[in-house]
CSV table of C-alpha atoms in Angstrom, one decimal:
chain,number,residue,atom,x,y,z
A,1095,UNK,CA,85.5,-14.3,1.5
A,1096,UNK,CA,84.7,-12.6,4.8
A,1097,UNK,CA,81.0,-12.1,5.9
A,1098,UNK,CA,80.2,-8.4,6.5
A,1099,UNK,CA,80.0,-7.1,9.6
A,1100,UNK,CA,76.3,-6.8,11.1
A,1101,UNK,CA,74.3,-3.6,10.9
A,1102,UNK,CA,74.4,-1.9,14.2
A,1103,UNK,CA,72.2,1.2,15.2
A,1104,UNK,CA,74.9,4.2,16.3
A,1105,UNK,CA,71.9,6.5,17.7
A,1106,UNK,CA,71.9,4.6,21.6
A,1107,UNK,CA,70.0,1.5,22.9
A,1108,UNK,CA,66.2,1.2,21.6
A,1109,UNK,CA,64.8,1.5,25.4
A,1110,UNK,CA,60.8,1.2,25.7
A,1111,UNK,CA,59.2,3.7,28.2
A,1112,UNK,CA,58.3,2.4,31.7
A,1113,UNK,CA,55.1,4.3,31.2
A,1114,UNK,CA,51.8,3.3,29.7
A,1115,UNK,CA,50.7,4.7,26.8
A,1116,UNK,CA,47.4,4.8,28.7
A,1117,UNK,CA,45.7,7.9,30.8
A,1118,UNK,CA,43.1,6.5,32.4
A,1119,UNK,CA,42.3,9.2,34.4
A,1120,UNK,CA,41.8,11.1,31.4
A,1121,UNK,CA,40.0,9.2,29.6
A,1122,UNK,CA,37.2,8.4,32.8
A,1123,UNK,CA,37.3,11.9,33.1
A,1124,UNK,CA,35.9,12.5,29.6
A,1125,UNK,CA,33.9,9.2,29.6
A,1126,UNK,CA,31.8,10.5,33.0
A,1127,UNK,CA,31.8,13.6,31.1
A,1128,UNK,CA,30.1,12.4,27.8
A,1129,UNK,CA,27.7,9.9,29.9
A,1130,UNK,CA,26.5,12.6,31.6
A,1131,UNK,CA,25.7,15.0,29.0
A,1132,UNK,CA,24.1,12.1,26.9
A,1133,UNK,CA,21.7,11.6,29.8
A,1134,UNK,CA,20.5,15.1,30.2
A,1135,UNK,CA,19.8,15.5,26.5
A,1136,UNK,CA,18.2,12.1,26.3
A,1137,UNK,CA,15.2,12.6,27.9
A,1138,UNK,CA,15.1,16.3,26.2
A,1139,UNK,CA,14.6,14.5,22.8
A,1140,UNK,CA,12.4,12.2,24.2
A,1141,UNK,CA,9.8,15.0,25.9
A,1142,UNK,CA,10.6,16.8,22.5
A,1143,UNK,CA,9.5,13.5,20.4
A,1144,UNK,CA,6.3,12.6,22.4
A,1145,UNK,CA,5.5,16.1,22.7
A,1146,UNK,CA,4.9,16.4,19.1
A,1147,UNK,CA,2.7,13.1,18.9
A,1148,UNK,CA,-0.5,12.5,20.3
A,1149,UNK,CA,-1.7,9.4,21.1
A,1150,UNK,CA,-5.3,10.2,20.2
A,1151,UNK,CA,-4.5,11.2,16.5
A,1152,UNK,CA,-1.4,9.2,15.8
A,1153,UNK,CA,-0.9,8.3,12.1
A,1154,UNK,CA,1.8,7.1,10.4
A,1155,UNK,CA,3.2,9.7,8.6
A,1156,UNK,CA,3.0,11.1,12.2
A,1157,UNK,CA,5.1,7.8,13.7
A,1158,UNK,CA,7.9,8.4,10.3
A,1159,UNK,CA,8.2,11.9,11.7
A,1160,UNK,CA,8.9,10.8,15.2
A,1161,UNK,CA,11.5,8.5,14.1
A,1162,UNK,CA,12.9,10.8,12.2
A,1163,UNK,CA,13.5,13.8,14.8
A,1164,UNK,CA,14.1,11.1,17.3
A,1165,UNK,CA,17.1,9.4,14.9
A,1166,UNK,CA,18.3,13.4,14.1
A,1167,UNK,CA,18.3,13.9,17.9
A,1168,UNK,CA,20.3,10.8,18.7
A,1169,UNK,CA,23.0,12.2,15.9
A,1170,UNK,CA,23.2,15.6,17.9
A,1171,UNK,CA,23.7,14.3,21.0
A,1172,UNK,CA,26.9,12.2,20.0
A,1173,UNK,CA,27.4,15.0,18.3
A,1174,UNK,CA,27.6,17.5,21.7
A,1175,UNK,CA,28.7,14.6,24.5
A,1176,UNK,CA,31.2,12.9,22.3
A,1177,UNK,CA,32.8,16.3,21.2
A,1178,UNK,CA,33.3,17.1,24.4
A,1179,UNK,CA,33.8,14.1,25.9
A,1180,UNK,CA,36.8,13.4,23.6
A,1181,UNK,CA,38.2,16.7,24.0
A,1182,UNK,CA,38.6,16.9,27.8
A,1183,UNK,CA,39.9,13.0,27.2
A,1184,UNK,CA,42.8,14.5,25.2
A,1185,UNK,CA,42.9,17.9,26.7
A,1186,UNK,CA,43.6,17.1,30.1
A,1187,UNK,CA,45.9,14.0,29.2
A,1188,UNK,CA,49.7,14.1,30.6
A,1189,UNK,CA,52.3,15.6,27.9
A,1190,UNK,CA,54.9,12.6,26.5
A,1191,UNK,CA,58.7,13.9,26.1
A,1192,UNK,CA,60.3,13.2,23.7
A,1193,UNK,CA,57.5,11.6,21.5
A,1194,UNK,CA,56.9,11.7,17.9
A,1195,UNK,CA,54.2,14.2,16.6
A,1196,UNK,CA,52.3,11.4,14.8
A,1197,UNK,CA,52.8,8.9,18.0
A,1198,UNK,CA,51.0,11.8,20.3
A,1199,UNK,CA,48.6,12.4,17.3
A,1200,UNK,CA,48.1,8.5,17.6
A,1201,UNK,CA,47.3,8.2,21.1
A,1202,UNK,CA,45.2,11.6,21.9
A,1203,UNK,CA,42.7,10.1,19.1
A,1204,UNK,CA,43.0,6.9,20.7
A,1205,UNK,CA,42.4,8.3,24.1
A,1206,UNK,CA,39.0,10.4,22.5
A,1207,UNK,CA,37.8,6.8,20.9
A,1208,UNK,CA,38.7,4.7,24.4
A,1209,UNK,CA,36.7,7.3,26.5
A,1210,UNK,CA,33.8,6.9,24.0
A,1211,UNK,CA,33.7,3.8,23.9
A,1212,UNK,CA,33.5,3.6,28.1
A,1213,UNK,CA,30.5,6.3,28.1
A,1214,UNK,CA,28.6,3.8,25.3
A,1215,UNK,CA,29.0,0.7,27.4
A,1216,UNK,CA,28.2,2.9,30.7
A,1217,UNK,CA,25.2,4.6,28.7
A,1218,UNK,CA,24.0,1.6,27.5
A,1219,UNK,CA,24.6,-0.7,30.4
A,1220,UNK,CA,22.1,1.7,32.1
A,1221,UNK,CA,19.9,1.7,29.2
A,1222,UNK,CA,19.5,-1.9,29.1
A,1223,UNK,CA,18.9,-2.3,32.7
A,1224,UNK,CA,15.8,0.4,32.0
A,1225,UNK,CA,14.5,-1.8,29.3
A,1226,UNK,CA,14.7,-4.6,31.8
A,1227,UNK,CA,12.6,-3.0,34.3
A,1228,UNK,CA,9.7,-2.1,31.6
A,1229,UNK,CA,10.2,-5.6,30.1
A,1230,UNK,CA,9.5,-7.0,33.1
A,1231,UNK,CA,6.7,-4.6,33.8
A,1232,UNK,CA,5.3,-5.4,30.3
A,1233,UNK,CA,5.4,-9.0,30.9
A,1234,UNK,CA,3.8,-8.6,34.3
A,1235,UNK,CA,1.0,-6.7,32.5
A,1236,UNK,CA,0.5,-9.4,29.7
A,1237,UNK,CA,0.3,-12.1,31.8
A,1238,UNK,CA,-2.6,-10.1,33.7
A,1239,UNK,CA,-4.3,-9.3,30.8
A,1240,UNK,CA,-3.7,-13.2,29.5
A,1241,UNK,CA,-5.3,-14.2,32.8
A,1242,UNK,CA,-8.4,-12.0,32.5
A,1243,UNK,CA,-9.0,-13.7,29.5
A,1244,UNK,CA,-11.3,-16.8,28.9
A,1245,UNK,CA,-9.6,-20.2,28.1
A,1246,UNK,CA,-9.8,-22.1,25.4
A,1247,UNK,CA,-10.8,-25.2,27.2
A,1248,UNK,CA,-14.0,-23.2,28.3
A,1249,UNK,CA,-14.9,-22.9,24.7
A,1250,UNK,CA,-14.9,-26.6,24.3
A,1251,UNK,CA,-16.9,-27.1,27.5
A,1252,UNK,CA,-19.5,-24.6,26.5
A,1253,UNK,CA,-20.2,-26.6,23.7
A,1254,UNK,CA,-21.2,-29.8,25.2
A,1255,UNK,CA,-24.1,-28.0,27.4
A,1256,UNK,CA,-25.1,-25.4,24.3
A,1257,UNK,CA,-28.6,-26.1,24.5
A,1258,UNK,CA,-31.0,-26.1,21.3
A,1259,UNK,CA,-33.6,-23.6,22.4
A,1260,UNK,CA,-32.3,-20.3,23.7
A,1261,UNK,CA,-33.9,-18.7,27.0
A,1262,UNK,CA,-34.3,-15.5,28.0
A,1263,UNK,CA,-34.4,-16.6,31.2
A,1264,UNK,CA,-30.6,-17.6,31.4
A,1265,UNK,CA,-28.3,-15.0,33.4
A,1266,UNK,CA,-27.0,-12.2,31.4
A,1267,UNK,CA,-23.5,-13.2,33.2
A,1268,UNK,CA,-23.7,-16.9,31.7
A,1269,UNK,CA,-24.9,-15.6,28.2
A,1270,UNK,CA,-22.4,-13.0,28.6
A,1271,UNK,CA,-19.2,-14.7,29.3
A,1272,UNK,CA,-19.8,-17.4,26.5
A,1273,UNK,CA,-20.1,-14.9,24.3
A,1274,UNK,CA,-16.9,-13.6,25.0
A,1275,UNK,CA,-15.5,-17.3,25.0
A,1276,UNK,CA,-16.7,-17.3,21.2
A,1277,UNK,CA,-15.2,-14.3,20.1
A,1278,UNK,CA,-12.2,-15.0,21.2
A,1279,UNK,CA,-11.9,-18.3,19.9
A,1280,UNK,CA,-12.8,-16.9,16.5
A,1281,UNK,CA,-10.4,-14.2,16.9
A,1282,UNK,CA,-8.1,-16.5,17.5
A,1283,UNK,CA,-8.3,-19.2,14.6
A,1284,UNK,CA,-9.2,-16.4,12.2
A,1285,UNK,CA,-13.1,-16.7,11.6
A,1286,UNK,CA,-16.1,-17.6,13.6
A,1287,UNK,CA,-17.6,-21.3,12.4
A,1288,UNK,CA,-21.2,-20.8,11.3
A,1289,UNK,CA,-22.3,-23.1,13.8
A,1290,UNK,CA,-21.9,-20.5,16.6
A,1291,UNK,CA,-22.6,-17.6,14.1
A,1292,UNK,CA,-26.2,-19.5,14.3
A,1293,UNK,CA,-26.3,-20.0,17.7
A,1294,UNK,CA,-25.0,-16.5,18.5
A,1295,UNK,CA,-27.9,-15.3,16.5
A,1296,UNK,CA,-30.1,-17.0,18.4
A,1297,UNK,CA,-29.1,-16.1,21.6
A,1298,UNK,CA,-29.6,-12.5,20.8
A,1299,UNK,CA,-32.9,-13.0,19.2
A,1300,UNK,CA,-33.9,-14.3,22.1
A,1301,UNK,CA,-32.7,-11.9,24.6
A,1302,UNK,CA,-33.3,-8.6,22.6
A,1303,UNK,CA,-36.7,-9.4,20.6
A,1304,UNK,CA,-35.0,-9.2,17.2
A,1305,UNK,CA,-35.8,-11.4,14.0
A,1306,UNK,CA,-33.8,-14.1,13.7
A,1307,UNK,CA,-32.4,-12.3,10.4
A,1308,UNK,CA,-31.7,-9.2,12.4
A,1309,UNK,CA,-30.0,-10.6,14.8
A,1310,UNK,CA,-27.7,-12.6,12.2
A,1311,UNK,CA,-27.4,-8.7,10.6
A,1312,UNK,CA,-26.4,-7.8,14.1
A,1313,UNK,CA,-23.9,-10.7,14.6
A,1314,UNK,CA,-22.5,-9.7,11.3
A,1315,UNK,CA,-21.9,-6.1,12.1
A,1316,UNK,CA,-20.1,-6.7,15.4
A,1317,UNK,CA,-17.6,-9.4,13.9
A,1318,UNK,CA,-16.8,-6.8,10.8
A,1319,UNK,CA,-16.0,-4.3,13.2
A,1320,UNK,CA,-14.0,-7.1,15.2
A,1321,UNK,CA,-12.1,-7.6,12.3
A,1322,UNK,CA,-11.4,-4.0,11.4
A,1323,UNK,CA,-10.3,-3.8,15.0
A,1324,UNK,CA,-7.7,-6.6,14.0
A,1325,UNK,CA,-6.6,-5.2,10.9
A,1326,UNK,CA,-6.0,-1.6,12.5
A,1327,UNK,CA,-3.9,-3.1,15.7
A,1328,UNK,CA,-1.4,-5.3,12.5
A,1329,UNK,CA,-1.1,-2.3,10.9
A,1330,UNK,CA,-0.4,-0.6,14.2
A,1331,UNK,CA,2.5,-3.5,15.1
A,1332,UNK,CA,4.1,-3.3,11.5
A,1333,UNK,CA,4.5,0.4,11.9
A,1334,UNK,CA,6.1,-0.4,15.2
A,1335,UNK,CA,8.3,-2.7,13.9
A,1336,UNK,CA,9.5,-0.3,10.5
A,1337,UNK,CA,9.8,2.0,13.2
A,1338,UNK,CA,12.1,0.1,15.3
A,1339,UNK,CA,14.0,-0.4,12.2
A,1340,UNK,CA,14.6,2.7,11.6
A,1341,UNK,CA,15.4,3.9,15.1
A,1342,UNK,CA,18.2,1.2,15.6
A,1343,UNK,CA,19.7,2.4,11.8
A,1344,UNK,CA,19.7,5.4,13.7
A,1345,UNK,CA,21.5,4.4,16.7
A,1346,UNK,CA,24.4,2.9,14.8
A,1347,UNK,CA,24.9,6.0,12.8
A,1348,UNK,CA,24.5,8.1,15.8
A,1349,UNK,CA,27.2,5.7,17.6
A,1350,UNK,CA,29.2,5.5,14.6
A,1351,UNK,CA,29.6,9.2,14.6
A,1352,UNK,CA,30.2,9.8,18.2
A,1353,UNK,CA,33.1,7.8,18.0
A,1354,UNK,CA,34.6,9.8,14.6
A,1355,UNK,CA,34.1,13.3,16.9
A,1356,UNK,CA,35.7,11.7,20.0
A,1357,UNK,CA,38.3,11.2,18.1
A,1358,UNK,CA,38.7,14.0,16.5
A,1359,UNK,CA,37.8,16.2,19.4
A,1360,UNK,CA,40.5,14.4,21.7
A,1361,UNK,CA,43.2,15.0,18.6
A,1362,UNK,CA,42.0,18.7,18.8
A,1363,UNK,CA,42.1,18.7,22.4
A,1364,UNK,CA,45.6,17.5,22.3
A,1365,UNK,CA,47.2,19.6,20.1
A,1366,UNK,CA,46.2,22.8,21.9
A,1367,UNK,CA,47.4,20.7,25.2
A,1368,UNK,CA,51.0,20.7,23.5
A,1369,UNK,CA,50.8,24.6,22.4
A,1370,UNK,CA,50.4,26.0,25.9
């Protein structure tokens, strides 16, 4: 029994295209495009943002409000630099002959999500070299504040010459600066021992004509408010952090829909190419 003959095609050779599917001039072209609009309105939403916070009566509901309009913000500005981005990406991009409807429709999106996705990397290239910059500023500033402040080791030395009887006659600087050494110690393992509560107490007495008992009142009031101080700046740092939260959920969604409207806009852009 004889084998069938093989299928052949009748409709001419299969030949690929010595062209790329590629149009990288139109896609920089809307890339550039989209970068730049995103930094003009960047810094609009940011004056915008700050302008409607103060520092001086910042609360939190305040601080969920800025992350709010600042995460709405981000989602109109992909909206605007995307959109057009993406549609002068597929707008401006070089007929095919001969091609498919659904091939072009193919490639004028992909054209809109390629020059999106080379304005994000270019706009946040830039934006991480920023953050950089005020890292390094931040860290500059840290280690100067760091420095300014008193060692722990000093603690430690200051109690080997603590002496039992306080004077009046010792120089505010001295009395000064191990006070400071004390605080910070206790701020920094949580409490202040009752040893140098008593001692503390003392010192004041000595120096201010107080009762011993008023003093100790004295001591007592300045490491509440010490305290409170501590309290306010954690609740200050874990509405910093929720609000970091927030504003990087923000940036994916904003991202995530720049790159839907690039797409879109560059299919758009495409079509109306092919119609004139």
């Amino acid at each position: 029994m004889a084998l069938p003959d093989p299928i052949t095609h009748t409709d001419g050779p299969d030949l690929e295209s010595s062209k790329s599917g590629i149009h990288w001039g139109s896609i920089l072209g809307g890339a550039f495009v989209a970068a730049a609009i995103s930094l003009i309105l960047l810094p609009l939403g940011s004056a915008l943002g700050f302008a409607s916070v103060s520092v001086f009566n910042a609360t939190k509901a305040s601080l969920v409000t800025f992350t709010a309009g600042w995460a709405i913000w981000l989602v109109i500005m992909q909206w605007v630099s995307s959109g057009i981005g993406g549609y002068i990406a597929g707008r401006l991009r070089v007929k095919w002959a001969d091609t498919h409807s659904d091939e072009v429709f193919f490639r004028d999106t992909a054209h809109g999500f390629i020059a999106w996705s080379v304005a994000t990397v270019f706009t946040l290239g830039l934006a991480a070299i920023v953050a950089a910059g005020a890292l390094t500023t931040g860290v500059q500033a840290t280690a100067t504040v760091a420095a300014g402040e008193t060692d722990e080791v000093g603690y430690y030395t200051d109690s080997l010459y603590r002496i039992t009887t306080p004077s009046a006659t010792t120089p505010a600087a001295d009395i000064t600066a191990e006070t400071t050494r004390i605080l910070v110690n206790g701020a920094r393992n949580g409490s202040v021992p009752a040893a140098d509560r008593a001692y503390l107490s003392s010192q004041v007495a000595a120096r201010t004509g107080l009762s011993q008992a008023e003093a100790q009142a004295r001591i007592n009031t300045t490491l509440a408010e010490i305290d409170a101080a501590k309290q306010k700046a954690a609740q200050t740092a874990e509405a910093a952090r929720k609000t970091l939260v927030a504003f990087h959920i923000g940036l994916f969604l904003s991202l995530l829909i720049g790159a839907f409207i690039a797409s879109v806009a560059a299919a758009l852009g495409g079509k109306l190419r092919d119609h004139y």
